[in-house]
Short mmCIF file of C-alpha atoms in Angstrom, two decimals:
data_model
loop_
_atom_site.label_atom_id
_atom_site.label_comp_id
_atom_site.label_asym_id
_atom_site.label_seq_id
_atom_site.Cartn_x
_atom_site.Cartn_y
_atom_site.Cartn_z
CA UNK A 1 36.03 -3.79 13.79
CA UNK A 2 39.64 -1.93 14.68
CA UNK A 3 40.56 -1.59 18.23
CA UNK A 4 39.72 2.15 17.96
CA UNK A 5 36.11 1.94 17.32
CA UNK A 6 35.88 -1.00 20.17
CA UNK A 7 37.20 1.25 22.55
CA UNK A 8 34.78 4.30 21.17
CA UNK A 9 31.68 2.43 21.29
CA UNK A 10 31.20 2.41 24.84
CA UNK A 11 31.96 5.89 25.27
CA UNK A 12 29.67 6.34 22.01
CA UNK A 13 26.65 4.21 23.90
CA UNK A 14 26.97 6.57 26.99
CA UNK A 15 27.09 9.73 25.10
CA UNK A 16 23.72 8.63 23.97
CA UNK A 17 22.24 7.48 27.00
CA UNK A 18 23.29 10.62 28.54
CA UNK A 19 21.42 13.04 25.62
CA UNK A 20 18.48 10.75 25.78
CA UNK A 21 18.16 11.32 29.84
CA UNK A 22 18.72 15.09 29.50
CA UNK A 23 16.32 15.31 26.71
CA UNK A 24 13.43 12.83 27.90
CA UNK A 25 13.97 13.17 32.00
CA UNK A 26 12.24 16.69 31.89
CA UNK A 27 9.45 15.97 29.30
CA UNK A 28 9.08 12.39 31.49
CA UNK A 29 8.41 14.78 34.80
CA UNK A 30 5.89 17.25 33.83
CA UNK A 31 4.22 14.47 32.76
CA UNK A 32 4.53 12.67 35.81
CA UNK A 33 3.17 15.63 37.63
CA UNK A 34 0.35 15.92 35.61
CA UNK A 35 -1.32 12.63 35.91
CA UNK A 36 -0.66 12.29 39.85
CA UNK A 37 -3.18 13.38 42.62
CA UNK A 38 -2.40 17.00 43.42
CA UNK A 39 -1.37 14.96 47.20
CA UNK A 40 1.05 13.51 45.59
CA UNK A 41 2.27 15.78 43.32
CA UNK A 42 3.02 18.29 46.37
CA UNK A 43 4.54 15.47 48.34
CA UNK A 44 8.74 16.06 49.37
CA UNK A 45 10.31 14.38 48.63
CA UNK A 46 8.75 13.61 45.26
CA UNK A 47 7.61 10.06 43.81
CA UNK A 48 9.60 8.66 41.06
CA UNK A 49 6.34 6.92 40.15
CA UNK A 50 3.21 7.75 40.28
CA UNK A 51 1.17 5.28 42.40
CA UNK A 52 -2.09 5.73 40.21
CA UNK A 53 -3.54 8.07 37.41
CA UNK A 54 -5.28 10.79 37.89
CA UNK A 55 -6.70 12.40 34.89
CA UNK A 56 -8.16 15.80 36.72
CA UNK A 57 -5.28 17.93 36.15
CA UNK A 58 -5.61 17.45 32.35
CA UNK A 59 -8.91 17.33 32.06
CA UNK A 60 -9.05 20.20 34.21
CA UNK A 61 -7.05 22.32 31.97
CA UNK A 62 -8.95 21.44 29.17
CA UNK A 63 -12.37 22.44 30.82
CA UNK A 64 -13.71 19.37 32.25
CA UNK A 65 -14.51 18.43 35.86
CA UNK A 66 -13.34 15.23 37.20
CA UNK A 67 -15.06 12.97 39.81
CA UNK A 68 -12.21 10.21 41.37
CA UNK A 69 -13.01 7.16 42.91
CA UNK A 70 -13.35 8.49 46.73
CA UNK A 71 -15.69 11.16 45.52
CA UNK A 72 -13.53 14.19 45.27
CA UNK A 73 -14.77 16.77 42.74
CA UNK A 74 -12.14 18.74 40.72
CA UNK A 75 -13.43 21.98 38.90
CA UNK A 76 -12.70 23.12 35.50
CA UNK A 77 -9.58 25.51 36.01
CA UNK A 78 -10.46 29.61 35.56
CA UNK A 79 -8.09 29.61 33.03
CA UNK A 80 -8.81 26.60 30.87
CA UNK A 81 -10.34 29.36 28.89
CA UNK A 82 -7.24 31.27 27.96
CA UNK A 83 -5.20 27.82 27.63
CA UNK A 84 -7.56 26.53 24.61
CA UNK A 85 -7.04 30.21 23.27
CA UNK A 86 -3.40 30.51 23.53
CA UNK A 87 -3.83 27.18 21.73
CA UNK A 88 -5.49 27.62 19.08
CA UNK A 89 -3.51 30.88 18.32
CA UNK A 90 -0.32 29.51 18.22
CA UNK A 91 -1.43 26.76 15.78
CA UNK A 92 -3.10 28.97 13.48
CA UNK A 93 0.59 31.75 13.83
CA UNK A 94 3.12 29.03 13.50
CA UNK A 95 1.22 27.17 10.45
CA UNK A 96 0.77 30.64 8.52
CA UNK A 97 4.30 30.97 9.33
CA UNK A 98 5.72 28.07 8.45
CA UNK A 99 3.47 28.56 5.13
CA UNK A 100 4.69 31.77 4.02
CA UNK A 101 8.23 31.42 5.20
CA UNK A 102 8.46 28.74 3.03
CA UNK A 103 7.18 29.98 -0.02
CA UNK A 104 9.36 32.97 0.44
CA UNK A 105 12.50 31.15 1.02
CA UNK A 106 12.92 28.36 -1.47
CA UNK A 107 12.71 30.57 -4.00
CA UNK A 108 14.76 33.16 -2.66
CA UNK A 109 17.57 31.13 -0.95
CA UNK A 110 17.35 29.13 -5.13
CA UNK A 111 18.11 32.36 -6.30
CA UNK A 112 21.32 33.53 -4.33
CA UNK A 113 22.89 30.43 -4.53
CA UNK A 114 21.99 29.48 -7.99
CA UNK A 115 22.35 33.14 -10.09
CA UNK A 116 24.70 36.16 -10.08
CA UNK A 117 22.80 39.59 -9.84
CA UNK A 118 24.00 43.26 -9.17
CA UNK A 119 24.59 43.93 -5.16
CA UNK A 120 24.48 40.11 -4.35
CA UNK A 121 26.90 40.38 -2.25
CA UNK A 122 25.68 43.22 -0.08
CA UNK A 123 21.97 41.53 0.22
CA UNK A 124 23.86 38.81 1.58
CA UNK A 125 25.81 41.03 4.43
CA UNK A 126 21.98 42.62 4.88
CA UNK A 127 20.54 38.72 5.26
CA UNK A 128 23.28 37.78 8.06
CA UNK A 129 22.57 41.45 9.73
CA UNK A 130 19.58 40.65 10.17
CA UNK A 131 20.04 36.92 11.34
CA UNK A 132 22.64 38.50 13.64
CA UNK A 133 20.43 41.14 15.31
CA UNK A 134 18.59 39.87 18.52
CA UNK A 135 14.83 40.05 18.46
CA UNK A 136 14.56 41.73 21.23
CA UNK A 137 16.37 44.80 20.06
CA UNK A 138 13.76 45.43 17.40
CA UNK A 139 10.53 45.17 19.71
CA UNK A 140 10.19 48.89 20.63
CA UNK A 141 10.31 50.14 16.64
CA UNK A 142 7.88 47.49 15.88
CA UNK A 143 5.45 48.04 18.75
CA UNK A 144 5.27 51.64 17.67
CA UNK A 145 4.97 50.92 13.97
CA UNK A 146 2.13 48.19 14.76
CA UNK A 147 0.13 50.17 17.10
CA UNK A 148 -0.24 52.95 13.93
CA UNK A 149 -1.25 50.44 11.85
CA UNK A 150 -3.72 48.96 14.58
CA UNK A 151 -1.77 45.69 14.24
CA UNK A 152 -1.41 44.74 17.94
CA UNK A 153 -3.39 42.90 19.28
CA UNK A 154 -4.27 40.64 16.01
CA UNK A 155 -2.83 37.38 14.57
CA UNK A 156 -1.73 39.21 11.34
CA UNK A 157 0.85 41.03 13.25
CA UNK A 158 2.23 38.50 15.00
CA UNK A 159 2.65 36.68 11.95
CA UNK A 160 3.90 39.48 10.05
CA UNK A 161 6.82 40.12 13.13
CA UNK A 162 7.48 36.37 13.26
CA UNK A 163 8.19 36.42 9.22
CA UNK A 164 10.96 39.21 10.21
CA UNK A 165 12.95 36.43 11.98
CA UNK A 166 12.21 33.50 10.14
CA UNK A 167 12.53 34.47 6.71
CA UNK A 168 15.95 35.49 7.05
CA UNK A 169 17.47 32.58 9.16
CA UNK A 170 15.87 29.84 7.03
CA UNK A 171 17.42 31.57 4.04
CA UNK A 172 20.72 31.65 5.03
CA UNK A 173 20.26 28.25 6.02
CA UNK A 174 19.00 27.09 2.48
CA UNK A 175 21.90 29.20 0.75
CA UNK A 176 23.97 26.24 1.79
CA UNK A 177 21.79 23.78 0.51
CA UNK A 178 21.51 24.96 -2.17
CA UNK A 179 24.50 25.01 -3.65
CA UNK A 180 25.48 21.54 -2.89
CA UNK A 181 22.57 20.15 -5.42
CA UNK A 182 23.84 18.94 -8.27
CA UNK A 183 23.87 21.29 -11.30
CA UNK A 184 20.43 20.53 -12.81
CA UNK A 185 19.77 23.66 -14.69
CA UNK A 186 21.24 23.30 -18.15
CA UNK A 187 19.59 19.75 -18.54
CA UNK A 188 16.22 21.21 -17.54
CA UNK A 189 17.18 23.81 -20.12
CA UNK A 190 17.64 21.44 -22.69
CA UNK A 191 14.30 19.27 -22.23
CA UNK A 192 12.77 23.05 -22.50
CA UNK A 193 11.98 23.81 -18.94
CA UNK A 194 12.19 27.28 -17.95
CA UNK A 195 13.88 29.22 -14.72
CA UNK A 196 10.34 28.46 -12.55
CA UNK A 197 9.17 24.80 -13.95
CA UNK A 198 13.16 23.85 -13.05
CA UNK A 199 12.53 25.16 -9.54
CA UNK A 200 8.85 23.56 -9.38
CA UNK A 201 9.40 20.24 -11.00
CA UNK A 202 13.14 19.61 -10.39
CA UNK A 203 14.60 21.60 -7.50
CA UNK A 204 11.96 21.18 -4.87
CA UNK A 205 11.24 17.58 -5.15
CA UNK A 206 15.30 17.30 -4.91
CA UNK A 207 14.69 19.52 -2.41
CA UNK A 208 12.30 18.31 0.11
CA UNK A 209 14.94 17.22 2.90
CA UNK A 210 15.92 20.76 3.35
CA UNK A 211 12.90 22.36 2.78
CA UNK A 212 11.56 19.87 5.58
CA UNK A 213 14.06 21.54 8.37
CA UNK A 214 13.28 24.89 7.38
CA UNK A 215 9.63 24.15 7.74
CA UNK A 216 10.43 22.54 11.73
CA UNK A 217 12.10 25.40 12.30
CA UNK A 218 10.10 27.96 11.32
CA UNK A 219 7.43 26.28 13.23
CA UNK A 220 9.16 25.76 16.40
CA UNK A 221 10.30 29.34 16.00
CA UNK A 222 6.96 30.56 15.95
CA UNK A 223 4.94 28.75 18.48
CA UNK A 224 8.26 29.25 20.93
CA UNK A 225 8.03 32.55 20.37
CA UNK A 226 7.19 34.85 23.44
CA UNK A 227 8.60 37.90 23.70
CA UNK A 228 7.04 39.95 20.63
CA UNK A 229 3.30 37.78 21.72
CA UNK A 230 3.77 39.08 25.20
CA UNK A 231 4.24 43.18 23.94
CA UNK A 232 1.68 42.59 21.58
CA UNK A 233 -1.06 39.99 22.14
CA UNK A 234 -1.17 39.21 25.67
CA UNK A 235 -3.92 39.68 27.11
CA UNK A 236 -6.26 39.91 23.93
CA UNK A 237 -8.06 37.17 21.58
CA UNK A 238 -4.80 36.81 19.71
CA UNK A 239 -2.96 35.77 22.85
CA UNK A 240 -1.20 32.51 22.35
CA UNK A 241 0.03 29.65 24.13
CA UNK A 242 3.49 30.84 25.48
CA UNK A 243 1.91 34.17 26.89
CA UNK A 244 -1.21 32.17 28.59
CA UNK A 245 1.15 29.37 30.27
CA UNK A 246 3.41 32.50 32.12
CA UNK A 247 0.04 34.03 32.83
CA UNK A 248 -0.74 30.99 34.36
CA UNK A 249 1.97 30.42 36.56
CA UNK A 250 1.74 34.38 38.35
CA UNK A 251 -2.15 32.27 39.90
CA UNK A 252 -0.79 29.84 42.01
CA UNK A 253 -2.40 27.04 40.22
CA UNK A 254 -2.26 23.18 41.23
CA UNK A 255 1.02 21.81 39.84
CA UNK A 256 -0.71 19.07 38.02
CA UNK A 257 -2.73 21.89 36.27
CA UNK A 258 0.90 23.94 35.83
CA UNK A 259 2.55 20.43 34.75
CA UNK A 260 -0.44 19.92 32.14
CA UNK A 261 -0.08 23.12 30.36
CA UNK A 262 3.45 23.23 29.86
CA UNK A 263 2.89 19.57 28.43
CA UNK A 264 0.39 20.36 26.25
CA UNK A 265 2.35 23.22 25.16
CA UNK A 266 5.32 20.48 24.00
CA UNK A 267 2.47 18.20 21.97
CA UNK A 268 2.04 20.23 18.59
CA UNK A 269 6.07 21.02 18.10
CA UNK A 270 6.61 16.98 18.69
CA UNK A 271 4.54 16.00 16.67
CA UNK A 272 5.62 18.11 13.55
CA UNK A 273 9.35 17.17 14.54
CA UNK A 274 7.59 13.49 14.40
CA UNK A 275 6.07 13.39 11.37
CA UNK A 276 9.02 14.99 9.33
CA UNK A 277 11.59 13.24 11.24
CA UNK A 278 12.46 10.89 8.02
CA UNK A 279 13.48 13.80 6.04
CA UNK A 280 15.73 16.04 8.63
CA UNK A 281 17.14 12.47 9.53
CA UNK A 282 17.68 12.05 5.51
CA UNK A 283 21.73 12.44 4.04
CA UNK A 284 20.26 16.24 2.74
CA UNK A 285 20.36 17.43 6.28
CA UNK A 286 24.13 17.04 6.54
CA UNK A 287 24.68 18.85 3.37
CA UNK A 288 22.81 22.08 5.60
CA UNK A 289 24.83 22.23 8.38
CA UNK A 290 28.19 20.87 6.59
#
């Protein structure tokens, strides 16, 4: 090993140490918070540790009473209700999202950077426009347009406003990616494939690293999302997680309750980060952001 990269490792190890802190510290304290007694979890200044579990907060949240060992009764929060809701709304948005994004993208993002068409380039400048635009700015002209076409309120909206945002990030994304596969196309052409059974059977399974971080983060993207669910599903049976959390927090609740929410809020997107962690950690994911 050269005297350079002795010299960098240390600074290397604490570069790590320090992103690990900043990324666990804050998922490590609302967890903290919500498996304390609420005496505790109100105590200044705060515990590093907590001195025992105590279940109620989550259990709480989820609908269920708790009974501790001295006898105290904890109720079922009022809004365990709307928590379970917002929950199982956001699962069923972000996987119909991250669905349909998908199969809109890989073959779209195959086609710009594989063929030449008419106006390529200017459906390119209209992709980055609209990657470039902020959400926000489009919430108004949407909120009219849905309410005409009875759309707020339901699931179907949402998912249809989410797809105006995902589908052209990812894209651009998967331009990049893309190109840098190797030039498969006139073999499959000569074992008799066509345009689609080379995209199927060669280009996707070749694929699967990229299409595996466009599938996180379309997810993430949609069960983040908040500020189109608040104009247009807060409040009704299509309200999801985000929106019920902030409604939450306008109560006064228990911080273990508050603490419990927000980290079952964290649980679905870490788990799909999990579970597909082998292919954005694959060589393919450098090729994307190269």
């Amino acid at each position: 090993m050269s005297r350079l990269a002795q010299a960098r490792k240390p600074w290397l190890w604490l570069a790590i140490l320090t992103a690990a802190l900043w990324t666990l510290l804050p998922i490590y304290w609302l967890l903290r918070v919500a498996v304390m007694a609420p005496v505790d979890a109100s105590a200044f200044p705060p515990p590093l540790w907590p001195h025992d579990l105590h279940p109620a907060a989550i259990l709480n949240i989820l609908g269920y009473g708790y009974t501790d060992a001295a006898g105290h009764v904890f109720e079922p929060s009022g809004q365990s209700a709307q928590i379970l809701l917002g929950l199982y709304n956001s699962l069923i948005v972000a996987v119909a999202v991250t669905v349909l994004t998908i199969l809109i993208i890989v073959p779209l993002a195959y086609a710009y950077a594989r063929f030449e068409f008419k106006a390529k380039t200017p459906l390119l400048m209209a992709i980055l426009f609209s990657v470039s635009v902020p959400p926000v700015s489009t919430l108004i002209p949407f909120y009219v347009m849905f309410t005409e076409l009875n759309l707020t309120g339901t699931r179907t909206g949402l998912v249809i406003i989410n797809l105006t945002v995902t589908v052209p990030f990812v894209t651009w994304m998967l331009i990049g990616y893309f190109r840098n596969l190797p030039p498969v196309e006139r073999l499959a052409r000569i074992d008799g494939f066509g345009r689609m059974a080379t995209l199927l059977r060669i280009v996707v399974p070749m694929s699967k690293s990229g299409i595996a971080v466009a599938a996180v983060v379309s997810f993430l993207f949609a069960w983040n999302e908040f500020v189109f669910a608040t104009a247009l599903v807060n409040g009704t049976d299509a309200t999801t997680l985000p929106t019920s959390v902030s409604g939450l927090m306008f109560l006064q609740p228990q911080p273990g309750q508050l603490a419990a929410s927000l980290f079952l809020s964290l649980l679905p997107a870490g788990l799909v980060a999990y579970f597909l962690q082998r292919h954005i950690a694959d060589l393919g994911f450098v090729d994307v952001v190269r």
